[in-house]
């Protein structure tokens, strides 16, 4: 069964600290993996997209990694800012066109 | 210009009523989607249309009827609203079409801002 599991469910850190969000998936056959950021009251916005052959991709202070062998991805946020407070959703696409969403990690940045 | 726009942003209505949510995208995308986000913030696909044709219908009650007059619009009509329909509904679009190269990033979704439906 195609599934995307994210951890932790929620995370609270102080402004300026780093954090790492995890995504494990069982989607097969794998096409690509994306991380979205969803601010409160807004629609999700794509942060990164990674295909099978990509291990690391950065977007500013966000760095995503992908291990296609273990079917794990992580999103690392460096020097967190208050504006990073949001839900981060891992989304995996299968080659049969299915798009599977994780339930998200709710990140709270405290000043 | 807003890429994917939904109206209304907020909708409060009584149980049993019929309501519609409209969505328009100006990105030239071929595929549009409706997602439902429940109170636990989990996004669940409801429908997907490619060039005005229904391609995904995820066991949604037939009280929900999507309509796509053209590939830039996908509207959602809900009949006989129930309390459990209360949620945020997101419209999205992507460049993807059947046969698109899977690794091209074509199926990156662009979401609208959401329509919060409250059924009393």
mmCIF file of C-alpha atoms in Angstrom:
data_model
loop_
_atom_site.group_PDB
_atom_site.id
_atom_site.type_symbol
_atom_site.label_atom_id
_atom_site.label_comp_id
_atom_site.label_asym_id
_atom_site.label_seq_id
_atom_site.Cartn_x
_atom_site.Cartn_y
_atom_site.Cartn_z
ATOM 1 C CA UNK A 1 0.000 0.000 0.000
ATOM 2 C CA UNK A 2 1.340 3.431 -0.964
ATOM 3 C CA UNK A 3 1.950 5.467 2.180
ATOM 4 C CA UNK A 4 3.876 8.539 3.266
ATOM 5 C CA UNK A 5 4.692 8.868 6.957
ATOM 6 C CA UNK A 6 6.100 12.050 8.473
ATOM 7 C CA UNK A 7 7.714 12.671 11.813
ATOM 8 C CA UNK A 8 7.552 14.337 14.164
ATOM 9 C CA UNK A 9 3.879 15.274 14.074
ATOM 10 C CA UNK A 10 4.765 18.641 15.599
ATOM 11 C CA UNK A 11 7.936 20.391 16.615
ATOM 12 C CA UNK A 12 8.704 23.485 18.669
ATOM 13 C CA UNK A 13 12.122 25.148 18.444
ATOM 14 C CA UNK A 14 13.627 28.520 19.278
ATOM 15 C CA UNK A 15 14.310 31.066 16.589
ATOM 16 C CA UNK A 16 17.786 30.671 15.144
ATOM 17 C CA UNK A 17 18.013 26.926 15.808
ATOM 18 C CA UNK A 18 18.208 24.246 13.144
ATOM 19 C CA UNK A 19 15.760 21.385 12.758
ATOM 20 C CA UNK A 20 15.186 18.315 10.613
ATOM 21 C CA UNK A 21 11.858 16.882 9.514
ATOM 22 C CA UNK A 22 11.564 13.274 8.371
ATOM 23 C CA UNK A 23 9.548 11.574 5.648
ATOM 24 C CA UNK A 24 9.391 7.816 5.048
ATOM 25 C CA UNK A 25 7.494 6.399 2.110
ATOM 26 C CA UNK A 26 6.459 3.088 0.652
ATOM 27 C CA UNK A 27 5.325 4.437 -2.709
ATOM 28 C CA UNK A 28 6.240 2.282 -5.660
ATOM 29 C CA UNK A 29 7.177 2.700 -8.425
ATOM 30 C CA UNK A 30 8.657 5.976 -7.263
ATOM 31 C CA UNK A 31 8.646 9.062 -9.482
ATOM 32 C CA UNK A 32 9.487 12.072 -7.367
ATOM 33 C CA UNK A 33 9.251 13.515 -3.873
ATOM 34 C CA UNK A 34 8.289 17.058 -2.989
ATOM 35 C CA UNK A 35 8.235 19.107 0.165
ATOM 36 C CA UNK A 36 5.536 21.730 0.528
ATOM 37 C CA UNK A 37 5.212 24.504 3.093
ATOM 38 C CA UNK A 38 1.717 25.464 4.188
ATOM 39 C CA UNK A 39 1.309 28.667 6.151
ATOM 40 C CA UNK A 40 -1.794 28.952 8.341
ATOM 41 C CA UNK A 41 -4.785 29.884 6.235
ATOM 42 C CA UNK A 42 -2.920 29.461 2.949
ATOM 43 C CA UNK A 43 -2.477 26.794 0.328
ATOM 44 C CA UNK A 44 0.659 24.629 0.252
ATOM 45 C CA UNK A 45 3.616 26.008 -1.685
ATOM 46 C CA UNK A 46 6.282 23.810 -3.239
ATOM 47 C CA UNK A 47 9.753 24.065 -1.638
ATOM 48 C CA UNK A 48 11.723 21.356 -3.424
ATOM 49 C CA UNK A 49 11.225 18.495 -5.840
ATOM 50 C CA UNK A 50 13.571 15.522 -5.980
ATOM 51 C CA UNK A 51 13.752 12.681 -8.446
ATOM 52 C CA UNK A 52 15.228 9.217 -8.018
ATOM 53 C CA UNK A 53 18.751 10.281 -8.963
ATOM 54 C CA UNK A 54 18.957 13.325 -6.699
ATOM 55 C CA UNK A 55 20.336 13.055 -3.155
ATOM 56 C CA UNK A 56 20.304 16.654 -2.010
ATOM 57 C CA UNK A 57 18.588 19.827 -3.086
ATOM 58 C CA UNK A 58 18.678 23.228 -1.450
ATOM 59 C CA UNK A 59 16.317 26.185 -1.537
ATOM 60 C CA UNK A 60 17.760 28.959 0.602
ATOM 61 C CA UNK A 61 17.796 27.792 4.207
ATOM 62 C CA UNK A 62 15.902 24.626 3.296
ATOM 63 C CA UNK A 63 17.860 21.520 2.322
ATOM 64 C CA UNK A 64 16.090 18.328 1.316
ATOM 65 C CA UNK A 65 17.774 14.940 1.126
ATOM 66 C CA UNK A 66 16.561 11.770 -0.481
ATOM 67 C CA UNK A 67 17.731 8.194 0.042
ATOM 68 C CA UNK A 68 15.868 6.188 -2.576
ATOM 69 C CA UNK A 69 17.284 2.908 -1.250
ATOM 70 C CA UNK A 70 15.852 3.318 2.251
ATOM 71 C CA UNK A 71 12.906 5.376 0.940
ATOM 72 C CA UNK A 72 13.562 8.224 3.309
ATOM 73 C CA UNK A 73 13.705 11.969 2.879
ATOM 74 C CA UNK A 74 14.511 14.759 5.262
ATOM 75 C CA UNK A 75 13.997 18.496 5.217
ATOM 76 C CA UNK A 76 16.616 20.443 7.144
ATOM 77 C CA UNK A 77 15.939 24.057 8.090
ATOM 78 C CA UNK A 78 18.942 26.146 9.022
ATOM 79 C CA UNK A 79 18.866 29.196 11.296
ATOM 80 C CA UNK A 80 15.101 29.096 11.698
ATOM 81 C CA UNK A 81 13.049 32.270 11.486
ATOM 82 C CA UNK A 82 9.613 33.073 12.869
ATOM 83 C CA UNK A 83 8.257 32.938 9.328
ATOM 84 C CA UNK A 84 9.223 29.261 9.142
ATOM 85 C CA UNK A 85 6.300 28.465 11.445
ATOM 86 C CA UNK A 86 4.067 26.384 9.210
ATOM 87 C CA UNK A 87 3.107 22.855 8.288
ATOM 88 C CA UNK A 88 5.575 20.978 6.105
ATOM 89 C CA UNK A 89 4.062 18.317 3.904
ATOM 90 C CA UNK A 90 5.950 15.530 2.148
ATOM 91 C CA UNK A 91 4.331 14.445 -1.125
ATOM 92 C CA UNK A 92 5.414 11.445 -3.162
ATOM 93 C CA UNK A 93 4.377 10.769 -6.758
ATOM 94 C CA UNK A 94 4.241 7.309 -8.212
ATOM 95 C CA UNK A 95 4.875 6.448 -11.853
ATOM 96 C CA UNK A 96 1.238 5.395 -12.177
ATOM 97 C CA UNK A 97 0.365 9.060 -11.630
ATOM 98 C CA UNK A 98 -0.838 8.709 -8.030
ATOM 99 C CA UNK A 99 0.106 11.542 -5.691
ATOM 100 C CA UNK A 100 0.334 10.545 -2.029
ATOM 101 C CA UNK A 101 0.406 13.159 0.724
ATOM 102 C CA UNK A 102 1.917 12.825 4.163
ATOM 103 C CA UNK A 103 -0.014 14.262 7.100
ATOM 104 C CA UNK A 104 2.548 16.981 7.635
ATOM 105 C CA UNK A 105 4.757 18.208 10.446
ATOM 106 C CA UNK A 106 3.572 21.287 12.274
ATOM 107 C CA UNK A 107 6.593 23.473 13.063
ATOM 108 C CA UNK A 108 6.399 26.258 15.646
ATOM 109 C CA UNK A 109 9.255 28.748 15.945
ATOM 110 C CA UNK A 110 9.407 30.601 19.247
ATOM 111 C CA UNK A 111 11.111 33.994 19.566
ATOM 112 C CA UNK B 1 -1.778 38.049 -10.710
ATOM 113 C CA UNK B 2 -2.935 35.151 -8.557
ATOM 114 C CA UNK B 3 -2.036 31.856 -10.226
ATOM 115 C CA UNK B 4 -4.835 29.723 -8.743
ATOM 116 C CA UNK B 5 -7.763 31.649 -7.337
ATOM 117 C CA UNK B 6 -10.712 30.259 -5.415
ATOM 118 C CA UNK B 7 -13.945 31.920 -4.392
ATOM 119 C CA UNK B 8 -15.351 32.307 -1.887
ATOM 120 C CA UNK B 9 -12.595 32.217 0.734
ATOM 121 C CA UNK B 10 -15.117 31.648 3.511
ATOM 122 C CA UNK B 11 -18.546 30.049 3.298
ATOM 123 C CA UNK B 12 -20.904 29.524 6.219
ATOM 124 C CA UNK B 13 -24.176 27.764 5.495
ATOM 125 C CA UNK B 14 -26.913 25.626 6.980
ATOM 126 C CA UNK B 15 -27.100 21.863 6.737
ATOM 127 C CA UNK B 16 -29.106 20.740 3.723
ATOM 128 C CA UNK B 17 -28.219 23.721 1.539
ATOM 129 C CA UNK B 18 -26.483 23.540 -1.852
ATOM 130 C CA UNK B 19 -23.330 25.573 -2.429
ATOM 131 C CA UNK B 20 -20.597 26.027 -5.022
ATOM 132 C CA UNK B 21 -16.907 26.888 -4.857
ATOM 133 C CA UNK B 22 -15.205 28.234 -7.957
ATOM 134 C CA UNK B 23 -11.608 27.837 -9.067
ATOM 135 C CA UNK B 24 -9.651 29.417 -11.880
ATOM 136 C CA UNK B 25 -6.001 29.078 -12.873
ATOM 137 C CA UNK B 26 -4.100 31.382 -15.225
ATOM 138 C CA UNK B 27 -0.977 29.201 -15.475
ATOM 139 C CA UNK B 28 -1.983 27.407 -18.641
ATOM 140 C CA UNK B 29 -1.920 24.100 -16.756
ATOM 141 C CA UNK B 30 -3.666 21.063 -18.182
ATOM 142 C CA UNK B 31 -4.780 19.413 -14.947
ATOM 143 C CA UNK B 32 -6.780 20.743 -12.028
ATOM 144 C CA UNK B 33 -7.623 19.169 -8.697
ATOM 145 C CA UNK B 34 -9.866 19.529 -5.684
ATOM 146 C CA UNK B 35 -8.471 18.564 -2.289
ATOM 147 C CA UNK B 36 -10.218 18.457 1.086
ATOM 148 C CA UNK B 37 -8.230 19.318 4.205
ATOM 149 C CA UNK B 38 -9.827 18.092 7.385
ATOM 150 C CA UNK B 39 -9.418 19.378 10.933
ATOM 151 C CA UNK B 40 -6.243 17.331 11.329
ATOM 152 C CA UNK B 41 -4.760 19.160 8.334
ATOM 153 C CA UNK B 42 -4.580 16.050 6.170
ATOM 154 C CA UNK B 43 -4.973 16.831 2.464
ATOM 155 C CA UNK B 44 -7.046 14.286 0.578
ATOM 156 C CA UNK B 45 -7.625 14.218 -3.169
ATOM 157 C CA UNK B 46 -11.251 14.432 -4.244
ATOM 158 C CA UNK B 47 -11.233 14.976 -8.006
ATOM 159 C CA UNK B 48 -8.855 15.645 -10.833
ATOM 160 C CA UNK B 49 -9.631 16.908 -14.334
ATOM 161 C CA UNK B 50 -7.303 16.898 -17.330
ATOM 162 C CA UNK B 51 -8.368 19.163 -20.186
ATOM 163 C CA UNK B 52 -11.962 19.181 -18.942
ATOM 164 C CA UNK B 53 -12.124 15.417 -18.531
ATOM 165 C CA UNK B 54 -12.495 13.672 -15.184
ATOM 166 C CA UNK B 55 -9.490 11.447 -14.474
ATOM 167 C CA UNK B 56 -9.626 10.935 -10.707
ATOM 168 C CA UNK B 57 -12.692 10.468 -8.526
ATOM 169 C CA UNK B 58 -11.701 9.279 -5.099
ATOM 170 C CA UNK B 59 -14.916 7.724 -3.779
ATOM 171 C CA UNK B 60 -16.421 11.096 -3.008
ATOM 172 C CA UNK B 61 -20.181 11.089 -2.224
ATOM 173 C CA UNK B 62 -22.238 11.935 -5.282
ATOM 174 C CA UNK B 63 -23.491 15.040 -3.475
ATOM 175 C CA UNK B 64 -20.201 16.506 -4.720
ATOM 176 C CA UNK B 65 -20.232 17.327 -8.409
ATOM 177 C CA UNK B 66 -17.239 18.961 -10.068
ATOM 178 C CA UNK B 67 -17.657 20.841 -13.322
ATOM 179 C CA UNK B 68 -14.926 21.957 -15.693
ATOM 180 C CA UNK B 69 -16.255 24.306 -18.386
ATOM 181 C CA UNK B 70 -12.715 24.722 -19.753
ATOM 182 C CA UNK B 71 -9.240 23.683 -18.670
ATOM 183 C CA UNK B 72 -8.720 26.908 -16.730
ATOM 184 C CA UNK B 73 -11.758 26.394 -14.493
ATOM 185 C CA UNK B 74 -12.836 23.656 -12.116
ATOM 186 C CA UNK B 75 -15.857 24.349 -9.960
ATOM 187 C CA UNK B 76 -17.149 22.249 -7.089
ATOM 188 C CA UNK B 77 -20.857 22.031 -6.365
ATOM 189 C CA UNK B 78 -22.074 20.398 -3.172
ATOM 190 C CA UNK B 79 -25.696 19.353 -2.675
ATOM 191 C CA UNK B 80 -27.474 18.714 0.626
ATOM 192 C CA UNK B 81 -24.568 19.856 2.766
ATOM 193 C CA UNK B 82 -23.812 17.827 5.885
ATOM 194 C CA UNK B 83 -21.932 18.734 9.057
ATOM 195 C CA UNK B 84 -19.056 16.469 8.017
ATOM 196 C CA UNK B 85 -18.517 18.542 4.894
ATOM 197 C CA UNK B 86 -17.035 21.308 7.043
ATOM 198 C CA UNK B 87 -13.411 21.598 5.971
ATOM 199 C CA UNK B 88 -11.051 23.679 3.914
ATOM 200 C CA UNK B 89 -11.238 22.871 0.208
ATOM 201 C CA UNK B 90 -8.164 23.510 -1.913
ATOM 202 C CA UNK B 91 -8.054 23.815 -5.652
ATOM 203 C CA UNK B 92 -4.730 23.048 -7.356
ATOM 204 C CA UNK B 93 -3.325 22.766 -10.851
ATOM 205 C CA UNK B 94 -0.302 21.217 -12.539
ATOM 206 C CA UNK B 95 1.309 20.963 -15.983
ATOM 207 C CA UNK B 96 0.973 17.205 -15.892
ATOM 208 C CA UNK B 97 -1.002 15.306 -18.525
ATOM 209 C CA UNK B 98 -1.171 11.555 -19.195
ATOM 210 C CA UNK B 99 2.060 10.603 -20.902
ATOM 211 C CA UNK B 100 4.055 13.500 -19.423
ATOM 212 C CA UNK B 101 7.642 12.632 -18.511
ATOM 213 C CA UNK B 102 7.375 11.556 -14.881
ATOM 214 C CA UNK B 103 10.632 13.164 -13.812
ATOM 215 C CA UNK B 104 10.022 16.519 -15.390
ATOM 216 C CA UNK B 105 8.434 18.008 -12.328
ATOM 217 C CA UNK B 106 5.276 18.514 -14.338
ATOM 218 C CA UNK B 107 3.107 17.282 -11.518
ATOM 219 C CA UNK B 108 4.252 19.897 -9.023
ATOM 220 C CA UNK B 109 1.004 21.284 -7.695
ATOM 221 C CA UNK B 110 0.192 24.960 -7.428
ATOM 222 C CA UNK B 111 -2.480 25.449 -4.804
ATOM 223 C CA UNK B 112 -5.103 28.084 -4.324
ATOM 224 C CA UNK B 113 -5.509 29.791 -0.943
ATOM 225 C CA UNK B 114 -8.352 27.516 0.106
ATOM 226 C CA UNK B 115 -12.072 27.906 0.766
ATOM 227 C CA UNK B 116 -13.167 27.331 4.357
ATOM 228 C CA UNK B 117 -16.618 25.768 4.413
ATOM 229 C CA UNK B 118 -18.521 25.705 7.693
ATOM 230 C CA UNK B 119 -21.800 23.816 7.829
ATOM 231 C CA UNK B 120 -24.031 24.664 10.788
#
